[in-house]
PDB file of C-alpha atoms in Angstrom:
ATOM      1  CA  UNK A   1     -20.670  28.200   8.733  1.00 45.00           C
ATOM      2  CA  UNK A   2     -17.088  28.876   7.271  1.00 51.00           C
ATOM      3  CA  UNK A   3     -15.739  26.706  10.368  1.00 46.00           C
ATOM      4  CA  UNK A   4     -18.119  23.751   9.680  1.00 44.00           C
ATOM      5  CA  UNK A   5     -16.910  24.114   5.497  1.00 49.00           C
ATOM      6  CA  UNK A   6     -13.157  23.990   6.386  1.00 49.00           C
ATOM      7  CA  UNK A   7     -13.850  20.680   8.737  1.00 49.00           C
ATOM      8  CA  UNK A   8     -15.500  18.771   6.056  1.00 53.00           C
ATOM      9  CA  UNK A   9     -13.058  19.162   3.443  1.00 60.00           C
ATOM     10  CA  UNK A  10     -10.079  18.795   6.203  1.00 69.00           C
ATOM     11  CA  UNK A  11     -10.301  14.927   6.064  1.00 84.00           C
ATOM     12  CA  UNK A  12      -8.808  12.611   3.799  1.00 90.00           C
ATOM     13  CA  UNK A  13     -10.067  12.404   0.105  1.00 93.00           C
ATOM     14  CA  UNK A  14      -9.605   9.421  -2.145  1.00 96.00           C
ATOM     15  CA  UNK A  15     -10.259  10.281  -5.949  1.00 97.00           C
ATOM     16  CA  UNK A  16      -9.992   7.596  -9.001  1.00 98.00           C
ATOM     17  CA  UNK A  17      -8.840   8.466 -12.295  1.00 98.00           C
ATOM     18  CA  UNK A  18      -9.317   6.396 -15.705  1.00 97.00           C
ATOM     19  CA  UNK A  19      -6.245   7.064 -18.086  1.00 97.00           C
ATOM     20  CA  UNK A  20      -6.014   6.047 -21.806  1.00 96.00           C
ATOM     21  CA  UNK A  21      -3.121   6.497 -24.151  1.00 95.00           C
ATOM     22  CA  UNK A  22      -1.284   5.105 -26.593  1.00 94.00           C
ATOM     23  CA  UNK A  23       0.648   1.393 -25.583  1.00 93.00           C
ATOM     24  CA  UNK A  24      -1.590   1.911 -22.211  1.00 94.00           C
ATOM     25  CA  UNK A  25       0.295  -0.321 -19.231  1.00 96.00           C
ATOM     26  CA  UNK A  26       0.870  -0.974 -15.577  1.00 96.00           C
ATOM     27  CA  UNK A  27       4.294   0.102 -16.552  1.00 96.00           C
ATOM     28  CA  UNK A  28       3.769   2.798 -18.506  1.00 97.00           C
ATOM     29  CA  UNK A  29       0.803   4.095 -15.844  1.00 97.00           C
ATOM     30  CA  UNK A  30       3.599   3.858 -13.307  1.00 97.00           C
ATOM     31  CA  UNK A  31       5.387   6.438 -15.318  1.00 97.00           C
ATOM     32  CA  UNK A  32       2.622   8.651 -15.298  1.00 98.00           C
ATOM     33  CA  UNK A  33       1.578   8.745 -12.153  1.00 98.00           C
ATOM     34  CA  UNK A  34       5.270   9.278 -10.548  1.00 97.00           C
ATOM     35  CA  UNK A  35       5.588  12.340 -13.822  1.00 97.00           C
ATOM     36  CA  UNK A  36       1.734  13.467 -12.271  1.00 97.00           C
ATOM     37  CA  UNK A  37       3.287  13.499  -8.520  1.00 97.00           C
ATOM     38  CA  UNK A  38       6.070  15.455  -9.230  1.00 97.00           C
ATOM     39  CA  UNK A  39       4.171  18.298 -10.894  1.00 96.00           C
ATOM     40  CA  UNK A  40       1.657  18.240  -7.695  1.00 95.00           C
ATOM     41  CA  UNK A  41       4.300  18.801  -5.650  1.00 94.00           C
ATOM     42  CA  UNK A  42       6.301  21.571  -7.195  1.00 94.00           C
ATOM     43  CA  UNK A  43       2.335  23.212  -7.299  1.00 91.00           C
ATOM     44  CA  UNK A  44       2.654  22.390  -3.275  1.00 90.00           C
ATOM     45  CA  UNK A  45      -0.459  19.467  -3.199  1.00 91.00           C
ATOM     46  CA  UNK A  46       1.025  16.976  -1.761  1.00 90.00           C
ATOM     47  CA  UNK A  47      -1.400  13.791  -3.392  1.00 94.00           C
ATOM     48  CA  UNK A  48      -0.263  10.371  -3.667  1.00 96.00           C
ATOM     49  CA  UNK A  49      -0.843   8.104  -6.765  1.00 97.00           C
ATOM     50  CA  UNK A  50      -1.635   4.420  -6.682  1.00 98.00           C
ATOM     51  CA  UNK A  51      -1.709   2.171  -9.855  1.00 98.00           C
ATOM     52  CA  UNK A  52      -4.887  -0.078  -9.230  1.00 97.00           C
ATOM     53  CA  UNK A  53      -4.540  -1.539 -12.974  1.00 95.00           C
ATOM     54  CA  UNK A  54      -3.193  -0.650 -16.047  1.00 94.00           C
ATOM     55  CA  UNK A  55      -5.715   2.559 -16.776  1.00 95.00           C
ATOM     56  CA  UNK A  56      -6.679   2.619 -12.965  1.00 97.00           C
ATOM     57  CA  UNK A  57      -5.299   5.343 -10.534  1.00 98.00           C
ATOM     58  CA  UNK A  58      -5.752   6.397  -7.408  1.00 98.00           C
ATOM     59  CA  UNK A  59      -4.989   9.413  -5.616  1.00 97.00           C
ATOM     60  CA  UNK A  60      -5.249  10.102  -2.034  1.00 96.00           C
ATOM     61  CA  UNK A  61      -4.770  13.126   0.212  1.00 93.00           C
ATOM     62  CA  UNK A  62      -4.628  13.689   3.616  1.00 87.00           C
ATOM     63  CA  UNK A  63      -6.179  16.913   3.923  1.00 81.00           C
ATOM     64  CA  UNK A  64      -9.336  17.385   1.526  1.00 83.00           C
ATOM     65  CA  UNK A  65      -8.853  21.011   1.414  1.00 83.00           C
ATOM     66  CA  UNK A  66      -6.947  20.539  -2.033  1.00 90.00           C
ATOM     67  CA  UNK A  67      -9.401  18.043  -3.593  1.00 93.00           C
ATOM     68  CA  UNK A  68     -10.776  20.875  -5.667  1.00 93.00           C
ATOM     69  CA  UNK A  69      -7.685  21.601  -7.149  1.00 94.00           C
ATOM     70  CA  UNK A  70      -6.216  18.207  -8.047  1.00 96.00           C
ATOM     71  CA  UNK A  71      -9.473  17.559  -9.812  1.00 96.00           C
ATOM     72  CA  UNK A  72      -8.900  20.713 -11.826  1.00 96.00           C
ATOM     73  CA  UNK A  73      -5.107  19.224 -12.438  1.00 97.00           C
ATOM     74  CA  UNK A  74      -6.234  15.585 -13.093  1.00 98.00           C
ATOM     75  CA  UNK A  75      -9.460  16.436 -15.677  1.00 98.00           C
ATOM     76  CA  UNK A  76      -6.660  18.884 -17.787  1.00 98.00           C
ATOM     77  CA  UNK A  77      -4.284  15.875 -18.142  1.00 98.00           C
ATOM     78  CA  UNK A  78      -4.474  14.665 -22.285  1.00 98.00           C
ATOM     79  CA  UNK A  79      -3.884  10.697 -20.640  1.00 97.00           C
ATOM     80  CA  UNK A  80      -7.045  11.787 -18.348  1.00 98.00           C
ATOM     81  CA  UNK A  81     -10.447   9.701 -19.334  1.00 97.00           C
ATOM     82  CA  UNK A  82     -12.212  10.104 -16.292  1.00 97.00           C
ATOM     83  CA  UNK A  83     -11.942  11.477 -13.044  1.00 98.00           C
ATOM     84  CA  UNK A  84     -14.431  10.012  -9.807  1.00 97.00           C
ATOM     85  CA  UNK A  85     -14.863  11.584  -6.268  1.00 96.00           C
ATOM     86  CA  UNK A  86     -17.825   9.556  -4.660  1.00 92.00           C
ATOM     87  CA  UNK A  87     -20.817  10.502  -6.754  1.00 95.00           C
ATOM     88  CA  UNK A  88     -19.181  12.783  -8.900  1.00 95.00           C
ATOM     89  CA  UNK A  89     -17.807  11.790 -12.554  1.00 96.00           C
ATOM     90  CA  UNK A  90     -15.736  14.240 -14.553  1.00 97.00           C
ATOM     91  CA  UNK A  91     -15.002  13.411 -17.825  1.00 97.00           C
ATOM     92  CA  UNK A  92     -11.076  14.249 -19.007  1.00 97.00           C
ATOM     93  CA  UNK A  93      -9.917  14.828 -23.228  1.00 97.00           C
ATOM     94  CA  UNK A  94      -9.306  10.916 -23.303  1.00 96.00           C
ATOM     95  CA  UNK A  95     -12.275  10.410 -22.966  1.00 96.00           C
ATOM     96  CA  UNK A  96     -13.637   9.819 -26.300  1.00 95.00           C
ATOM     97  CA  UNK A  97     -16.526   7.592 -28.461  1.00 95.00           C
ATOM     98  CA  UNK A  98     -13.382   4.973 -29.383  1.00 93.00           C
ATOM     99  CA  UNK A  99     -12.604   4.854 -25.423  1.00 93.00           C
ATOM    100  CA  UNK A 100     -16.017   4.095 -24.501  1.00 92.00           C
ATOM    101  CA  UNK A 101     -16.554   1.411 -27.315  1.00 93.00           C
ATOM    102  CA  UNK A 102     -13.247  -0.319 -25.950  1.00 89.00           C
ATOM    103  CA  UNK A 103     -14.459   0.000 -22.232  1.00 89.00           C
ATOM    104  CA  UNK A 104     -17.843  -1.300 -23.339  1.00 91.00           C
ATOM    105  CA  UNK A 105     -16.386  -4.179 -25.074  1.00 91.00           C
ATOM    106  CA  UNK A 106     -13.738  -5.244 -22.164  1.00 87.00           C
ATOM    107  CA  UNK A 107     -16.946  -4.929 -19.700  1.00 89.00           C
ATOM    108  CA  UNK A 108     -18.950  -7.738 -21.851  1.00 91.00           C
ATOM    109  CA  UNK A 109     -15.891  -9.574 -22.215  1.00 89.00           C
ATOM    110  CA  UNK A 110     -15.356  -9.786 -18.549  1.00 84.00           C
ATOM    111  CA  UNK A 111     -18.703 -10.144 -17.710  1.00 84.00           C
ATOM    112  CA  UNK A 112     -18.720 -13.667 -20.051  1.00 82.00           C
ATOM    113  CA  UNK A 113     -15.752 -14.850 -18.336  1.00 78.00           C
ATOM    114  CA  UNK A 114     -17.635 -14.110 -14.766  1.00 71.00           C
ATOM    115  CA  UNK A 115     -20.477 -16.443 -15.948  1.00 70.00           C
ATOM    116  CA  UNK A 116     -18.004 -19.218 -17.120  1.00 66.00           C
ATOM    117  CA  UNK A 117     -16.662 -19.237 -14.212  1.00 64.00           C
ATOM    118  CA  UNK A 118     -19.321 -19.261 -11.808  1.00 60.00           C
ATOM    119  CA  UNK A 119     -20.492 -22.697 -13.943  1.00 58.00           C
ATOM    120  CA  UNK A 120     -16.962 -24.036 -13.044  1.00 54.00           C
ATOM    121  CA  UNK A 121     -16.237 -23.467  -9.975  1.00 51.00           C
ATOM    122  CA  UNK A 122     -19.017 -25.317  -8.498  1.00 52.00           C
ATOM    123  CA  UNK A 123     -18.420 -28.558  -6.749  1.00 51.00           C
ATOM    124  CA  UNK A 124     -20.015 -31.626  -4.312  1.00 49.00           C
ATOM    125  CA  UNK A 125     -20.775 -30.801  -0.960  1.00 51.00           C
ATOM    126  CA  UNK A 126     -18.188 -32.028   1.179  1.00 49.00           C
ATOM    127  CA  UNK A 127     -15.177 -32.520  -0.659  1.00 48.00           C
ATOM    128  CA  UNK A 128     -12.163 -30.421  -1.095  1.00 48.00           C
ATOM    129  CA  UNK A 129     -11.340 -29.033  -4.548  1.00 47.00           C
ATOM    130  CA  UNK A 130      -7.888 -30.701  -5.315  1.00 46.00           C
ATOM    131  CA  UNK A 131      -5.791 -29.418  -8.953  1.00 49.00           C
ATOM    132  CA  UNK A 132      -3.749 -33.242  -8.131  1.00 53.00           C
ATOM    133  CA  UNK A 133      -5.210 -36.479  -9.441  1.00 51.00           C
ATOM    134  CA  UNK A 134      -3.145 -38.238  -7.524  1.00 53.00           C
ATOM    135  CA  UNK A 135      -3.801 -36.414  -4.150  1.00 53.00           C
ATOM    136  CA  UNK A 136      -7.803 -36.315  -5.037  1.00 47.00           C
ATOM    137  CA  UNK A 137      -7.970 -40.260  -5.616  1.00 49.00           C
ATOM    138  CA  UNK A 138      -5.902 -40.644  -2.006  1.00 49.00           C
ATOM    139  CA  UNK A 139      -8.792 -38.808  -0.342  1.00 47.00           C
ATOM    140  CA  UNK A 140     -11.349 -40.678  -1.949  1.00 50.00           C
ATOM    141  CA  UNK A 141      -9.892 -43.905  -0.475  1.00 50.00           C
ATOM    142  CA  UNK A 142     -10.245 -42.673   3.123  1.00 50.00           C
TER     143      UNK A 142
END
């Protein structure tokens, strides 16, 4: 049974992270996530970050073994609002009522834009969708 635990958690483990701070940035999440990989390796986990936006990360390891422990390191982080392995959300100390209001409010705001556009980017059967006048009224000639 202790053969069959080891081989499950020996594969690869992916594990998102939500961040919020102050001046929150792709730059400034870049930062963070190189100052986050350097303290996982002096602890001997060797995970590797990926900024997917500007309070998006994404950590990966090759063996799974250490998933428990990177969890433990990510959910203790101040920056930390969130912390996702498949089914399983962890909420960090950034992870407060003013975070969730702002999340809510970029969500609707996104989700408005996602309905404009689905109204604009229709068009006739048929025809190319040309940005140039010029090269749209050539076609039409043919």
């Amino acid at each position: 049974l202790e053969r069959i635990k080891l081989a499950g958690q020996a594969k690869p483990a992916m594990i998102f992270v939500s961040v919020d701070y102050p001046g929150v940035s792709k730059a400034a999440s870049e930062k963070l996530a190189s100052r986050w990989r350097s303290t996982l390796q002096s602890a001997g986990l060797s995970a590797v970050p990926y900024v997917l936006g500007e309070d998006t990360l994404l950590f990966t390891l090759t063996q799974g073994w250490h998933v428990q422990e990177l969890k433990d390191f990510l959910v203790a982080q101040p920056e930390t609002a969130s912390v996702k392995q498949g089914a399983q959300t962890l909420s960090g100390p950034a992870d407060t009522e003013e975070y969730r209001q702002r999340k809510q409010v970029a969500a609707a705001a996104k989700g408005a834009q996602g309905a404009d556009k689905g109204k604009k980017g229709k068009r006739k059967k048929g025809k190319a969708a040309s940005a140039d006048p010029q090269e749209t009224a050539q076609r039409d000639e043919l």
